[in-house]
XYZ file of C-alpha atoms in Angstrom:
431
model
C 96.024 -48.201 -14.677
C 92.694 -46.511 -15.490
C 90.979 -47.487 -12.267
C 93.636 -46.086 -10.093
C 94.063 -42.443 -11.055
C 96.969 -40.824 -9.387
C 96.190 -38.218 -6.701
C 98.140 -35.453 -8.555
C 96.048 -35.956 -11.716
C 92.797 -35.694 -9.573
C 93.927 -32.529 -8.049
C 94.802 -30.979 -11.423
C 91.326 -31.795 -12.693
C 89.549 -30.134 -9.925
C 91.674 -26.983 -10.150
C 90.677 -26.791 -13.947
C 87.038 -27.018 -13.285
C 87.260 -24.271 -10.729
C 89.094 -22.166 -13.178
C 86.319 -22.549 -15.785
C 83.667 -21.615 -13.349
C 85.448 -18.483 -12.311
C 85.917 -17.482 -15.927
C 82.007 -17.588 -16.396
C 81.699 -14.798 -13.684
C 78.759 -14.649 -11.098
C 76.110 -17.408 -11.908
C 72.442 -17.696 -11.235
C 69.908 -20.487 -11.218
C 66.939 -20.583 -13.512
C 63.972 -23.077 -12.719
C 62.049 -24.148 -15.819
C 59.505 -27.013 -16.505
C 60.645 -29.966 -18.394
C 58.220 -32.615 -19.864
C 58.432 -36.133 -18.311
C 59.571 -37.779 -21.526
C 62.471 -35.286 -22.225
C 66.030 -36.132 -21.146
C 67.057 -33.402 -18.725
C 70.632 -33.642 -19.985
C 69.446 -32.643 -23.584
C 66.771 -30.166 -22.557
C 67.607 -26.757 -23.908
C 68.283 -24.047 -21.192
C 65.898 -20.919 -21.285
C 67.151 -18.152 -23.462
C 67.894 -14.678 -22.414
C 64.540 -13.374 -23.904
C 62.413 -16.030 -22.040
C 64.014 -15.106 -18.741
C 63.118 -11.378 -19.386
C 59.598 -12.308 -20.098
C 59.315 -14.176 -16.812
C 60.647 -11.211 -14.929
C 58.145 -8.816 -16.587
C 55.309 -11.186 -15.758
C 56.229 -11.364 -12.068
C 56.506 -7.614 -11.910
C 53.138 -7.181 -13.520
C 51.447 -9.788 -11.083
C 53.025 -7.842 -8.134
C 51.676 -4.547 -9.413
C 48.134 -6.095 -9.838
C 48.249 -7.416 -6.348
C 49.197 -4.033 -4.895
C 46.384 -2.308 -6.858
C 43.803 -4.781 -5.643
C 44.883 -4.401 -2.126
C 44.408 -0.737 -2.471
C 40.843 -1.038 -3.995
C 39.898 -3.591 -1.180
C 40.895 -0.864 1.345
C 38.875 1.892 -0.392
C 35.844 -0.473 -0.504
C 36.137 -1.261 3.152
C 36.114 2.371 4.034
C 32.962 2.853 1.790
C 31.322 -0.108 3.446
C 31.898 1.349 6.903
C 30.418 4.790 5.849
C 27.385 3.116 4.321
C 26.931 0.816 7.268
C 27.056 3.963 9.664
C 24.466 5.680 7.577
C 22.252 2.687 7.349
C 22.424 2.223 11.072
C 21.191 5.773 11.611
C 18.197 5.433 9.120
C 17.265 2.046 10.728
C 17.331 3.480 14.198
C 15.180 6.335 13.130
C 12.774 4.047 11.291
C 12.547 1.748 14.289
C 11.662 4.772 16.510
C 8.932 5.840 14.107
C 7.516 2.356 13.693
C 7.405 1.188 17.474
C 3.776 2.224 18.161
C 0.848 0.404 16.420
C 2.689 -2.183 14.456
C 0.167 -4.301 12.397
C -0.798 -7.703 13.543
C -0.157 -10.670 11.034
C -2.566 -10.293 8.198
C -2.112 -6.527 7.970
C -4.906 -5.365 10.418
C -4.310 -3.224 13.442
C -5.220 -3.749 17.209
C -8.649 -2.139 17.829
C -8.819 0.670 20.161
C -5.125 1.619 20.004
C -4.837 5.513 20.475
C -2.301 7.798 18.919
C -1.987 10.980 16.828
C -3.809 10.927 13.655
C -3.168 13.203 10.710
C 0.284 14.354 11.942
C 1.727 10.835 11.841
C 5.037 10.340 10.666
C 5.779 7.880 7.898
C 6.858 4.438 9.104
C 9.168 4.204 6.137
C 12.717 5.719 6.287
C 12.791 9.523 6.031
C 14.630 9.167 2.714
C 11.890 7.139 1.177
C 9.393 9.775 2.294
C 11.422 12.400 0.588
C 11.597 10.340 -2.531
C 7.817 10.082 -2.599
C 7.518 13.877 -2.123
C 9.973 14.236 -5.128
C 7.724 11.972 -7.279
C 4.705 14.047 -6.280
C 6.480 17.228 -7.280
C 7.697 15.780 -10.577
C 3.953 14.846 -11.358
C 2.988 18.428 -10.600
C 5.700 19.842 -12.912
C 4.477 17.498 -15.742
C 0.839 18.676 -15.407
C 2.097 22.357 -15.219
C 4.048 21.851 -18.420
C 0.906 20.596 -20.164
C -0.846 23.717 -18.815
C 1.894 25.897 -20.252
C 1.404 24.438 -23.697
C -2.408 25.016 -23.391
C -1.828 28.659 -22.406
C 0.492 29.259 -25.318
C -2.262 28.022 -27.622
C -4.952 29.992 -25.725
C -3.304 33.262 -24.532
C -4.798 34.515 -21.315
C -3.192 36.931 -18.759
C -5.295 35.269 -16.009
C -4.111 31.840 -16.885
C -0.507 33.021 -17.176
C -0.571 34.697 -13.822
C -2.028 31.557 -12.166
C 0.563 29.448 -13.893
C 3.311 31.647 -12.486
C 1.838 31.450 -8.974
C 1.775 27.691 -9.182
C 5.294 27.596 -10.510
C 6.519 29.588 -7.473
C 4.833 27.270 -5.030
C 6.393 24.187 -6.825
C 9.771 25.832 -6.387
C 9.246 26.666 -2.777
C 8.169 23.088 -2.142
C 11.492 21.817 -3.866
C 13.485 24.028 -1.618
C 11.842 22.580 1.344
C 12.507 19.020 0.280
C 16.080 19.938 -0.409
C 16.400 21.551 2.899
C 15.223 18.345 4.413
C 17.708 16.282 2.494
C 20.594 18.457 3.476
C 19.545 18.254 7.214
C 19.461 14.523 6.932
C 22.892 14.365 5.372
C 24.316 16.756 7.804
C 22.841 14.890 10.797
C 20.529 17.686 11.868
C 17.352 15.658 11.526
C 15.073 16.535 14.409
C 12.046 14.261 14.908
C 10.224 16.775 17.032
C 9.850 19.257 14.159
C 9.200 16.453 11.672
C 5.345 16.327 12.174
C 4.960 20.120 11.935
C 7.160 20.558 8.935
C 5.443 17.600 7.266
C 2.010 18.951 7.944
C 2.984 22.220 6.193
C 4.314 20.466 3.115
C 1.214 18.246 2.838
C -1.141 21.125 3.332
C 0.672 23.117 0.452
C 0.612 20.000 -1.776
C -3.181 19.557 -1.155
C -3.926 23.271 -2.017
C -1.547 23.101 -5.021
C -3.126 20.006 -6.451
C -6.561 21.469 -6.043
C -5.706 24.714 -7.907
C -4.072 22.697 -10.723
C -7.145 20.466 -10.989
C -9.372 23.514 -11.103
C -7.273 24.995 -13.883
C -7.114 21.676 -15.767
C -10.910 21.294 -15.852
C -11.526 25.039 -16.528
C -14.004 27.324 -14.753
C -16.798 26.679 -17.434
C -16.697 22.820 -16.916
C -20.312 21.637 -17.042
C -19.824 17.968 -16.589
C -22.080 16.033 -14.267
C -20.929 16.011 -10.671
C -20.580 12.288 -10.543
C -18.426 11.962 -13.690
C -15.090 11.966 -11.924
C -12.564 9.519 -10.434
C -9.899 9.708 -7.789
C -6.382 8.740 -8.544
C -3.894 7.664 -5.910
C -0.587 7.332 -7.716
C 1.681 6.674 -4.798
C 1.745 4.344 -1.753
C 1.737 7.159 0.941
C 0.209 7.728 4.282
C -0.894 11.213 3.252
C -2.911 10.898 0.126
C -6.589 10.103 0.802
C -10.180 11.412 0.351
C -12.822 11.832 3.105
C -16.536 11.543 2.619
C -18.210 14.457 4.280
C -21.127 12.361 5.637
C -21.069 9.751 8.186
C -22.942 6.465 7.896
C -26.116 5.905 9.845
C -26.760 2.838 12.022
C -27.372 0.114 9.312
C -28.713 -3.504 9.640
C -27.901 -4.120 6.003
C -25.763 -2.498 3.385
C -24.499 -2.582 -0.175
C -21.225 -0.940 -1.164
C -20.451 -0.613 -4.845
C -17.627 1.037 -6.742
C -15.422 1.115 -9.853
C -11.758 0.209 -9.262
C -8.564 0.139 -11.335
C -5.192 -0.926 -9.950
C -2.068 -2.968 -10.893
C -0.272 -2.555 -7.604
C 1.560 -5.388 -6.211
C 1.629 -6.927 -3.707
C -1.881 -5.881 -2.878
C -3.772 -2.785 -4.089
C -4.181 -1.622 -0.449
C -7.464 -0.119 1.168
C -10.068 1.261 -1.177
C -12.172 2.532 1.849
C -12.333 2.277 5.606
C -14.980 3.180 8.137
C -14.018 3.850 11.718
C -16.137 4.675 14.792
C -15.101 5.458 18.443
C -13.528 2.457 19.944
C -13.440 0.438 16.755
C -11.148 1.284 13.874
C -12.208 -1.668 11.677
C -16.078 -1.156 11.762
C -16.214 -1.494 8.044
C -13.143 -1.944 5.785
C -12.281 -3.311 2.320
C -8.593 -4.147 2.098
C -6.095 -6.165 0.043
C -2.847 -6.195 1.914
C 0.358 -7.926 1.004
C -0.146 -11.373 -0.741
C -3.538 -11.895 1.165
C -6.804 -11.993 -0.829
C -9.186 -9.101 -0.693
C -11.057 -9.057 2.613
C -14.205 -7.254 3.934
C -14.069 -6.461 7.666
C -17.095 -5.794 9.855
C -16.498 -4.998 13.495
C -12.993 -6.552 12.994
C -14.524 -9.845 11.768
C -13.222 -11.126 8.414
C -14.533 -12.596 5.298
C -12.200 -13.370 2.282
C -13.472 -12.109 -1.066
C -12.914 -13.908 -4.400
C -11.980 -10.755 -6.391
C -9.283 -10.781 -9.093
C -8.900 -7.132 -10.168
C -5.304 -5.935 -9.920
C -4.779 -6.208 -13.671
C -4.600 -2.503 -14.508
C -8.175 -2.609 -15.887
C -11.497 -1.216 -14.637
C -13.682 -3.391 -12.616
C -16.993 -2.988 -10.910
C -17.440 -4.543 -7.447
C -20.247 -4.776 -5.009
C -20.445 -6.383 -1.586
C -23.890 -6.826 0.149
C -24.392 -7.747 3.699
C -27.300 -8.280 6.238
C -26.919 -8.422 10.082
C -29.281 -11.506 10.169
C -26.994 -14.485 10.212
C -24.183 -12.261 8.867
C -25.004 -13.186 5.190
C -22.828 -11.544 2.483
C -22.516 -11.610 -1.238
C -19.735 -10.369 -3.577
C -20.232 -9.322 -7.203
C -17.548 -8.585 -9.753
C -18.505 -6.873 -13.149
C -22.142 -7.613 -12.525
C -21.867 -11.322 -11.739
C -21.883 -12.977 -8.311
C -18.482 -14.271 -7.594
C -18.981 -15.508 -4.023
C -21.089 -15.563 -0.867
C -21.072 -16.700 2.796
C -22.591 -16.046 6.117
C -21.753 -15.749 9.948
C -19.826 -12.407 9.207
C -20.416 -10.200 12.292
C -24.061 -11.553 12.683
C -26.539 -9.338 14.515
C -24.054 -6.470 14.799
C -25.422 -3.370 13.194
C -23.006 -0.860 11.552
C -22.550 1.987 14.169
C -23.120 5.570 13.239
C -21.143 8.750 13.777
C -17.915 7.458 12.296
C -15.427 8.658 9.636
C -15.411 7.295 6.108
C -12.051 7.436 4.232
C -11.207 6.508 0.704
C -7.678 5.242 0.006
C -6.413 4.592 3.501
C -6.831 2.193 6.396
C -7.536 3.849 9.702
C -5.790 2.983 12.949
C -7.659 5.614 14.872
C -10.793 7.612 14.075
C -9.972 9.610 11.019
C -6.236 8.855 11.005
C -3.303 6.501 11.961
C -2.641 5.825 8.316
C 0.029 3.259 7.385
C 1.622 3.705 3.917
C 1.953 -0.034 3.432
C -1.883 -0.378 3.433
C -2.641 2.622 1.196
C -4.793 2.182 -2.033
C -2.806 2.634 -5.151
C -4.854 3.044 -8.366
C -8.068 4.707 -9.324
C -11.470 4.693 -7.767
C -14.895 6.015 -8.906
C -18.596 5.763 -8.344
C -18.361 4.818 -4.679
C -21.978 4.367 -3.523
C -23.550 2.977 -0.296
C -27.138 1.843 0.268
C -28.684 0.785 3.646
C -30.257 -2.390 1.998
C -29.277 -5.395 0.051
C -29.197 -4.686 -3.792
C -30.752 -7.273 -6.075
C -28.561 -8.992 -8.752
C -30.500 -7.025 -11.389
C -29.606 -3.797 -9.720
C -25.993 -4.733 -9.357
C -25.830 -5.635 -13.069
C -27.277 -2.247 -14.059
C -24.552 -0.471 -12.137
C -21.866 -2.638 -13.698
C -23.066 -2.053 -17.269
C -23.472 1.705 -16.751
C -27.179 1.569 -17.393
C -29.352 4.690 -17.192
C -31.581 2.739 -14.817
C -28.758 2.412 -12.151
C -29.461 4.061 -8.899
C -27.238 6.234 -6.732
C -26.612 5.323 -3.177
C -29.320 6.380 -0.771
C -26.783 6.655 2.118
C -23.645 7.846 0.228
C -23.954 9.101 -3.331
C -20.932 9.647 -5.671
C -20.670 13.387 -6.042
C -17.723 15.843 -5.998
C -19.733 17.891 -3.389
C -19.522 14.859 -0.906
C -15.776 14.343 -1.069
C -12.863 16.199 0.367
C -9.411 15.414 -1.055
C -6.119 15.534 0.815
C -2.385 15.064 0.244
C -2.342 15.253 -3.465
C -4.919 12.720 -4.614
C -6.255 13.951 -7.847
C -9.548 14.206 -9.847
C -10.011 13.156 -13.339
C -12.904 12.639 -15.715
C -14.355 9.117 -15.349
C -13.897 7.030 -18.486
C -14.947 3.470 -17.713
C -18.647 3.952 -18.471
C -17.971 6.091 -21.558
C -15.958 3.078 -22.905
C -18.862 0.700 -22.159
C -21.540 2.820 -23.755
C-alpha cells in the first residue's frame, strides 16, 4: 500500500508545495560558506543583517575600484607630461654636450678647438639655473651679515654700498626668474644663451668682488699671501686665473694647501694649457679615479687621500730627465715614480687656471671636472724642492720659501664667476 502511492495523491502533494512557494512571494538565493564538518541540512541560513553587510561591502569595493581607476588615469596624464618635459630637456642637453665629450678617465682629446669662456653648461639648463640660485642665496647670506655689521657700526657709505649690492642681487634674481619662465613656456633660445649667461656671470663676478672688498674692509692690512680661494659649487664658470704664464721648465715643484670633501672626486685644482696642448700640466681627481698628474697628456697616479674635509698640504716635484716624480702629502713623501713625459720640457706662453680643467687654451671648462673646495698657497718653482723644504712648507715654518716662478699673492690672481677670497686659517691653526 505505501509503496504504490495513487496518482491522485501525488498530484495533490505537488499542488500543495506550489501553493506554499507562491505564499512566500518572490524568492532569491544567497550563497554562504559552510564548514566541511557541518551538515548542510542543519546549517543556519544567513540572517537579514548579514546579507545587508555583504551588500554594503560589495558597494564599498566597487567605489574603491572606481576611485583607483580615476587615480591611475590622472597619474598616466602626469607621467605623459613629465616624459614630454624630460624629452625636451634631454634633447637640449644632448645638443649642448655633443662637441668635446671626455674620453674614458675624464681627460679630453688634445687639440680640440671650440669657444672658450662663452661655453654653455653641459648640464641641463634647469640644473644651471639651480646653481645660479644657490650662488644668489650665498650672496644674500653674506649681505645679511654685512647688514648686521652696518647696524652695529653705522656708516652712510656702508649703507649706500649695501643698498647698491641689494639692488644688483634683485636684478639678478629677476634675470634668473625670466630664464625659468622662458624654459617653462618653451621660449628657450640656445643662440641667446651664451650672451645672456655671459652677462649674468660678469655681474656675479663684479658683485662677489665688491662684497669681498666690503667684508675685508678698506683698511685691511693683512699680508697679501694670507688668503684662500673658495669654490663652493661644481660649475663651469667659477675659477681663478694666474696672471703670469710659466716659462720653459726642465724641472718643477708645485705645492699648495687644499681642503675638500667633494665626492666623487674633488675635481681639478689647477690646469696649465699651451697652444696645441690643453693638458700640458694638470692636477685632477675626476669621478672615482685616484688623483693624477698630467704632463703633455702623459699620466701618473698619485697616492693622495685628501677629500676628508680637512686641510692638507701637497707637493709634486718632477724632472725631465727620466721623467722622475715625487709626491708629498703633509710634509711626508707618499709616492714616487719615473718615465713621466721624460725629456719633455714644460712649454712656455700658456694659461694657468685654478679650479677648472681646460679643453682649449684658457677655456672649454666642464662642470663635472671643476674643483670643489678651498685652495691656498699655490706656489711653483722651476726646480725640485728638497724633502726639508717641502716639510717647512707643510709645517708653515718661517723658513718656507715662496715660489720663484709663481708666488701666492692676491696681486697675481684674477677671480671669475663667484669664487671667493677668505682669510687663510690652516697655518694659524698649526702655529
